PDB file of C-alpha atoms in Angstrom:
ATOM      1  CA  MET A   1       0.065   0.191   0.379  1.00 84.00           C
ATOM      2  CA  ASP A   2       1.745   3.337  -0.808  1.00 90.00           C
ATOM      3  CA  ASP A   3       0.982   6.794  -0.155  1.00 90.00           C
ATOM      4  CA  LEU A   4      -2.042   7.270  -3.093  1.00 92.00           C
ATOM      5  CA  ASP A   5      -3.847   4.213  -1.395  1.00 91.00           C
ATOM      6  CA  GLN A   6      -3.336   5.816   1.923  1.00 91.00           C
ATOM      7  CA  LYS A   7      -5.207   8.852   1.091  1.00 91.00           C
ATOM      8  CA  ILE A   8      -7.752   7.160  -0.818  1.00 91.00           C
ATOM      9  CA  LEU A   9      -8.286   5.534   2.752  1.00 90.00           C
ATOM     10  CA  MET A  10      -7.926   9.144   4.839  1.00 87.00           C
ATOM     11  CA  LEU A  11     -10.537  10.458   2.562  1.00 89.00           C
ATOM     12  CA  LEU A  12     -13.127   7.395   2.937  1.00 88.00           C
ATOM     13  CA  SER A  13     -12.183   8.315   5.942  1.00 83.00           C
ATOM     14  CA  GLN A  14     -13.670  11.354   6.837  1.00 82.00           C
ATOM     15  CA  ASP A  15     -16.827  10.536   4.506  1.00 85.00           C
ATOM     16  CA  ALA A  16     -17.351   7.301   3.060  1.00 86.00           C
ATOM     17  CA  ARG A  17     -19.849   8.552  -0.017  1.00 89.00           C
ATOM     18  CA  MET A  18     -17.524  10.940  -2.143  1.00 89.00           C
ATOM     19  CA  SER A  19     -17.547   9.786  -4.971  1.00 92.00           C
ATOM     20  CA  VAL A  20     -14.609   8.396  -7.447  1.00 92.00           C
ATOM     21  CA  THR A  21     -14.745  11.819  -9.040  1.00 93.00           C
ATOM     22  CA  LEU A  22     -14.347  13.974  -6.568  1.00 93.00           C
ATOM     23  CA  LEU A  23     -11.741  11.690  -4.277  1.00 93.00           C
ATOM     24  CA  ALA A  24      -9.067  11.862  -7.467  1.00 93.00           C
ATOM     25  CA  ARG A  25     -10.565  15.992  -7.926  1.00 94.00           C
ATOM     26  CA  ARG A  26      -8.962  15.782  -4.310  1.00 93.00           C
ATOM     27  CA  MET A  27      -6.243  13.799  -4.663  1.00 92.00           C
ATOM     28  CA  LYS A  28      -4.705  15.304  -8.316  1.00 93.00           C
ATOM     29  CA  VAL A  29      -5.013  12.393  -9.721  1.00 93.00           C
ATOM     30  CA  ALA A  30      -7.184  10.501 -13.223  1.00 94.00           C
ATOM     31  CA  ARG A  31     -10.437   8.164 -12.370  1.00 94.00           C
ATOM     32  CA  SER A  32      -9.018   5.486 -13.936  1.00 94.00           C
ATOM     33  CA  THR A  33      -5.940   5.976 -12.036  1.00 94.00           C
ATOM     34  CA  VAL A  34      -8.697   5.911  -8.334  1.00 93.00           C
ATOM     35  CA  GLN A  35     -11.864   2.916  -9.710  1.00 94.00           C
ATOM     36  CA  ALA A  36      -8.068   0.846 -10.413  1.00 94.00           C
ATOM     37  CA  ARG A  37      -6.706   1.391  -7.072  1.00 94.00           C
ATOM     38  CA  LEU A  38      -9.941   0.765  -4.842  1.00 94.00           C
ATOM     39  CA  GLU A  39     -10.912  -2.311  -6.539  1.00 93.00           C
ATOM     40  CA  ARG A  40      -7.734  -3.354  -5.706  1.00 94.00           C
ATOM     41  CA  LEU A  41      -8.650  -2.140  -2.686  1.00 92.00           C
ATOM     42  CA  GLU A  42     -11.751  -4.744  -2.236  1.00 92.00           C
ATOM     43  CA  LYS A  43     -10.145  -6.932  -3.955  1.00 93.00           C
ATOM     44  CA  THR A  44      -7.301  -7.613  -0.954  1.00 93.00           C
ATOM     45  CA  GLY A  45     -10.160  -7.107   1.340  1.00 92.00           C
ATOM     46  CA  THR A  46      -8.137  -3.328   2.463  1.00 92.00           C
ATOM     47  CA  ILE A  47     -11.539  -2.583   2.452  1.00 90.00           C
ATOM     48  CA  ALA A  48     -14.434  -4.456   4.015  1.00 88.00           C
ATOM     49  CA  GLY A  49     -17.068  -1.806   3.100  1.00 86.00           C
ATOM     50  CA  TYR A  50     -18.173   0.832   3.187  1.00 82.00           C
ATOM     51  CA  THR A  51     -20.316   1.131   6.329  1.00 75.00           C
ATOM     52  CA  LEU A  52     -22.794   4.482   8.191  1.00 67.00           C
ATOM     53  CA  ARG A  53     -21.592   6.319  11.312  1.00 67.00           C
ATOM     54  CA  LEU A  54     -23.284   6.909  13.953  1.00 63.00           C
ATOM     55  CA  GLY A  55     -22.501  10.320  15.185  1.00 61.00           C
ATOM     56  CA  GLY A  56     -23.177  11.118  18.913  1.00 57.00           C
ATOM     57  CA  ASN A  57     -27.227  12.047  19.005  1.00 56.00           C
ATOM     58  CA  ALA A  58     -27.440   8.680  16.997  1.00 57.00           C
ATOM     59  CA  ARG A  59     -25.918   6.725  20.034  1.00 53.00           C
ATOM     60  CA  LEU A  60     -27.355   8.435  22.575  1.00 54.00           C
ATOM     61  CA  ALA A  61     -30.203   5.642  22.606  1.00 59.00           C
ATOM     62  CA  HIS A  62     -28.057   3.051  23.935  1.00 85.00           C
ATOM     63  CA  ILE A  63     -25.847   2.120  27.023  1.00 92.00           C
ATOM     64  CA  ARG A  64     -22.692   0.999  25.739  1.00 93.00           C
ATOM     65  CA  ALA A  65     -20.606  -0.930  28.293  1.00 96.00           C
ATOM     66  CA  THR A  66     -17.011  -2.916  28.044  1.00 97.00           C
ATOM     67  CA  VAL A  67     -16.910  -6.455  29.649  1.00 98.00           C
ATOM     68  CA  MET A  68     -13.498  -7.864  30.223  1.00 98.00           C
ATOM     69  CA  VAL A  69     -13.846 -11.787  30.832  1.00 98.00           C
ATOM     70  CA  ALA A  70     -11.225 -14.585  31.853  1.00 97.00           C
ATOM     71  CA  ILE A  71     -12.366 -17.795  29.670  1.00 97.00           C
ATOM     72  CA  GLU A  72     -11.547 -21.744  31.287  1.00 96.00           C
ATOM     73  CA  PRO A  73      -8.689 -22.735  28.517  1.00 93.00           C
ATOM     74  CA  ARG A  74     -10.318 -24.902  25.790  1.00 95.00           C
ATOM     75  CA  SER A  75     -13.529 -22.987  26.267  1.00 96.00           C
ATOM     76  CA  LEU A  76     -13.136 -19.992  23.592  1.00 96.00           C
ATOM     77  CA  PRO A  77     -14.990 -22.024  20.349  1.00 96.00           C
ATOM     78  CA  ALA A  78     -18.638 -22.024  22.189  1.00 97.00           C
ATOM     79  CA  ILE A  79     -18.582 -19.094  24.442  1.00 97.00           C
ATOM     80  CA  LEU A  80     -17.122 -17.530  20.952  1.00 97.00           C
ATOM     81  CA  GLY A  81     -20.836 -19.436  19.301  1.00 96.00           C
ATOM     82  CA  ARG A  82     -23.043 -18.673  22.415  1.00 97.00           C
ATOM     83  CA  LEU A  83     -21.403 -15.062  22.189  1.00 97.00           C
ATOM     84  CA  LYS A  84     -22.435 -13.741  18.644  1.00 96.00           C
ATOM     85  CA  GLN A  85     -25.947 -14.983  19.334  1.00 96.00           C
ATOM     86  CA  MET A  86     -25.978 -12.423  21.682  1.00 96.00           C
ATOM     87  CA  PRO A  87     -27.329  -8.920  19.913  1.00 94.00           C
ATOM     88  CA  GLN A  88     -26.256  -6.705  22.529  1.00 95.00           C
ATOM     89  CA  VAL A  89     -22.725  -7.472  21.991  1.00 96.00           C
ATOM     90  CA  GLU A  90     -21.177  -5.626  19.494  1.00 94.00           C
ATOM     91  CA  ARG A  91     -17.785  -6.950  19.034  1.00 95.00           C
ATOM     92  CA  ILE A  92     -16.179  -9.135  20.407  1.00 97.00           C
ATOM     93  CA  HIS A  93     -11.593  -8.978  21.006  1.00 97.00           C
ATOM     94  CA  THR A  94      -9.496 -12.167  21.679  1.00 97.00           C
ATOM     95  CA  THR A  95      -6.300 -10.344  24.197  1.00 96.00           C
ATOM     96  CA  SER A  96      -3.320 -11.139  26.056  1.00 93.00           C
ATOM     97  CA  GLY A  97      -3.063 -10.138  28.914  1.00 90.00           C
ATOM     98  CA  ARG A  98      -5.117 -10.810  32.793  1.00 93.00           C
ATOM     99  CA  VAL A  99      -8.199 -12.157  30.173  1.00 97.00           C
ATOM    100  CA  ASP A 100      -8.994 -13.283  27.107  1.00 97.00           C
ATOM    101  CA  LEU A 101     -11.816 -11.403  25.407  1.00 98.00           C
ATOM    102  CA  LEU A 102     -12.733  -7.946  25.596  1.00 98.00           C
ATOM    103  CA  LEU A 103     -17.063  -6.768  24.208  1.00 98.00           C
ATOM    104  CA  GLN A 104     -18.279  -4.105  24.123  1.00 96.00           C
ATOM    105  CA  LEU A 105     -22.241  -4.084  23.831  1.00 96.00           C
ATOM    106  CA  ALA A 106     -24.867  -2.037  23.730  1.00 93.00           C
ATOM    107  CA  THR A 107     -28.343  -1.953  25.662  1.00 94.00           C
ATOM    108  CA  SER A 108     -31.384   0.457  25.232  1.00 91.00           C
ATOM    109  CA  SER A 109     -31.570   0.483  29.621  1.00 93.00           C
ATOM    110  CA  THR A 110     -29.853  -0.075  32.210  1.00 94.00           C
ATOM    111  CA  ALA A 111     -32.372  -3.039  32.531  1.00 95.00           C
ATOM    112  CA  GLU A 112     -30.943  -4.533  29.620  1.00 96.00           C
ATOM    113  CA  LEU A 113     -27.666  -4.118  30.410  1.00 96.00           C
ATOM    114  CA  ASP A 114     -27.780  -5.954  33.987  1.00 97.00           C
ATOM    115  CA  GLU A 115     -29.161  -8.919  32.128  1.00 97.00           C
ATOM    116  CA  THR A 116     -26.918  -9.195  29.627  1.00 97.00           C
ATOM    117  CA  LEU A 117     -24.292  -8.849  32.039  1.00 97.00           C
ATOM    118  CA  ASP A 118     -25.900 -11.646  34.121  1.00 97.00           C
ATOM    119  CA  ARG A 119     -26.360 -14.524  30.538  1.00 97.00           C
ATOM    120  CA  ILE A 120     -22.436 -13.395  29.933  1.00 98.00           C
ATOM    121  CA  GLY A 121     -20.867 -14.325  33.586  1.00 96.00           C
ATOM    122  CA  ALA A 122     -23.321 -17.623  33.762  1.00 97.00           C
ATOM    123  CA  LEU A 123     -22.332 -19.008  30.131  1.00 97.00           C
ATOM    124  CA  GLU A 124     -19.996 -21.980  30.788  1.00 96.00           C
ATOM    125  CA  GLY A 125     -16.222 -21.877  30.454  1.00 97.00           C
ATOM    126  CA  VAL A 126     -16.795 -18.031  31.963  1.00 97.00           C
ATOM    127  CA  ARG A 127     -15.079 -17.674  34.702  1.00 97.00           C
ATOM    128  CA  SER A 128     -15.175 -14.144  35.357  1.00 96.00           C
ATOM    129  CA  SER A 129     -15.950 -10.497  34.128  1.00 96.00           C
ATOM    130  CA  GLU A 130     -15.546  -6.872  34.401  1.00 97.00           C
ATOM    131  CA  SER A 131     -17.892  -4.573  33.467  1.00 97.00           C
ATOM    132  CA  LEU A 132     -17.347  -0.534  32.751  1.00 97.00           C
ATOM    133  CA  ILE A 133     -20.302   1.464  31.635  1.00 96.00           C
ATOM    134  CA  HIS A 134     -18.824   4.021  28.982  1.00 93.00           C
ATOM    135  CA  LEU A 135     -20.198   7.685  30.561  1.00 92.00           C
ATOM    136  CA  SER A 136     -19.295   9.711  27.967  1.00 87.00           C
ATOM    137  CA  THR A 137     -16.255  10.085  24.216  1.00 84.00           C
ATOM    138  CA  LYS A 138     -14.122  11.985  24.121  1.00 87.00           C
ATOM    139  CA  LEU A 139     -12.718  10.911  20.441  1.00 85.00           C
ATOM    140  CA  ASP A 140     -13.335   8.136  17.975  1.00 79.00           C
ATOM    141  CA  ARG A 141     -11.112   8.086  15.876  1.00 75.00           C
ATOM    142  CA  ALA A 142     -11.966   4.472  14.659  1.00 71.00           C
ATOM    143  CA  LEU A 143     -12.236   4.050  10.754  1.00 59.00           C
TER     144      LEU A 143
END
């Protein structure tokens, strides 16, 4: 990936709806160059899709939490299968360190969050969990 690819990704991360024509104009290159680069970035999986990123007002309707989960050895596949079935679980990361999984949850109420945390803690193979409720976002650079 060269500087031109990086610039395409940077511009699209700011506005994924930006047209190929406008991208080419801003980068001062031919439209066909940008189109070819985009096709290659998509084909190689560098660009996995184009999506909507909700602003703060839309996110206010949800209570978000991060849950750190320690699990029993060899229980990862079964736990992942159960977590993937919970619509409140937005993201699942494996980690190194004192916990095995880092989950991001979004619920519509504290009661739903409490119930979800209870369900996660009760999963067979979960040794322990600790949750952190997100109060506000001060910076979000995620693509």
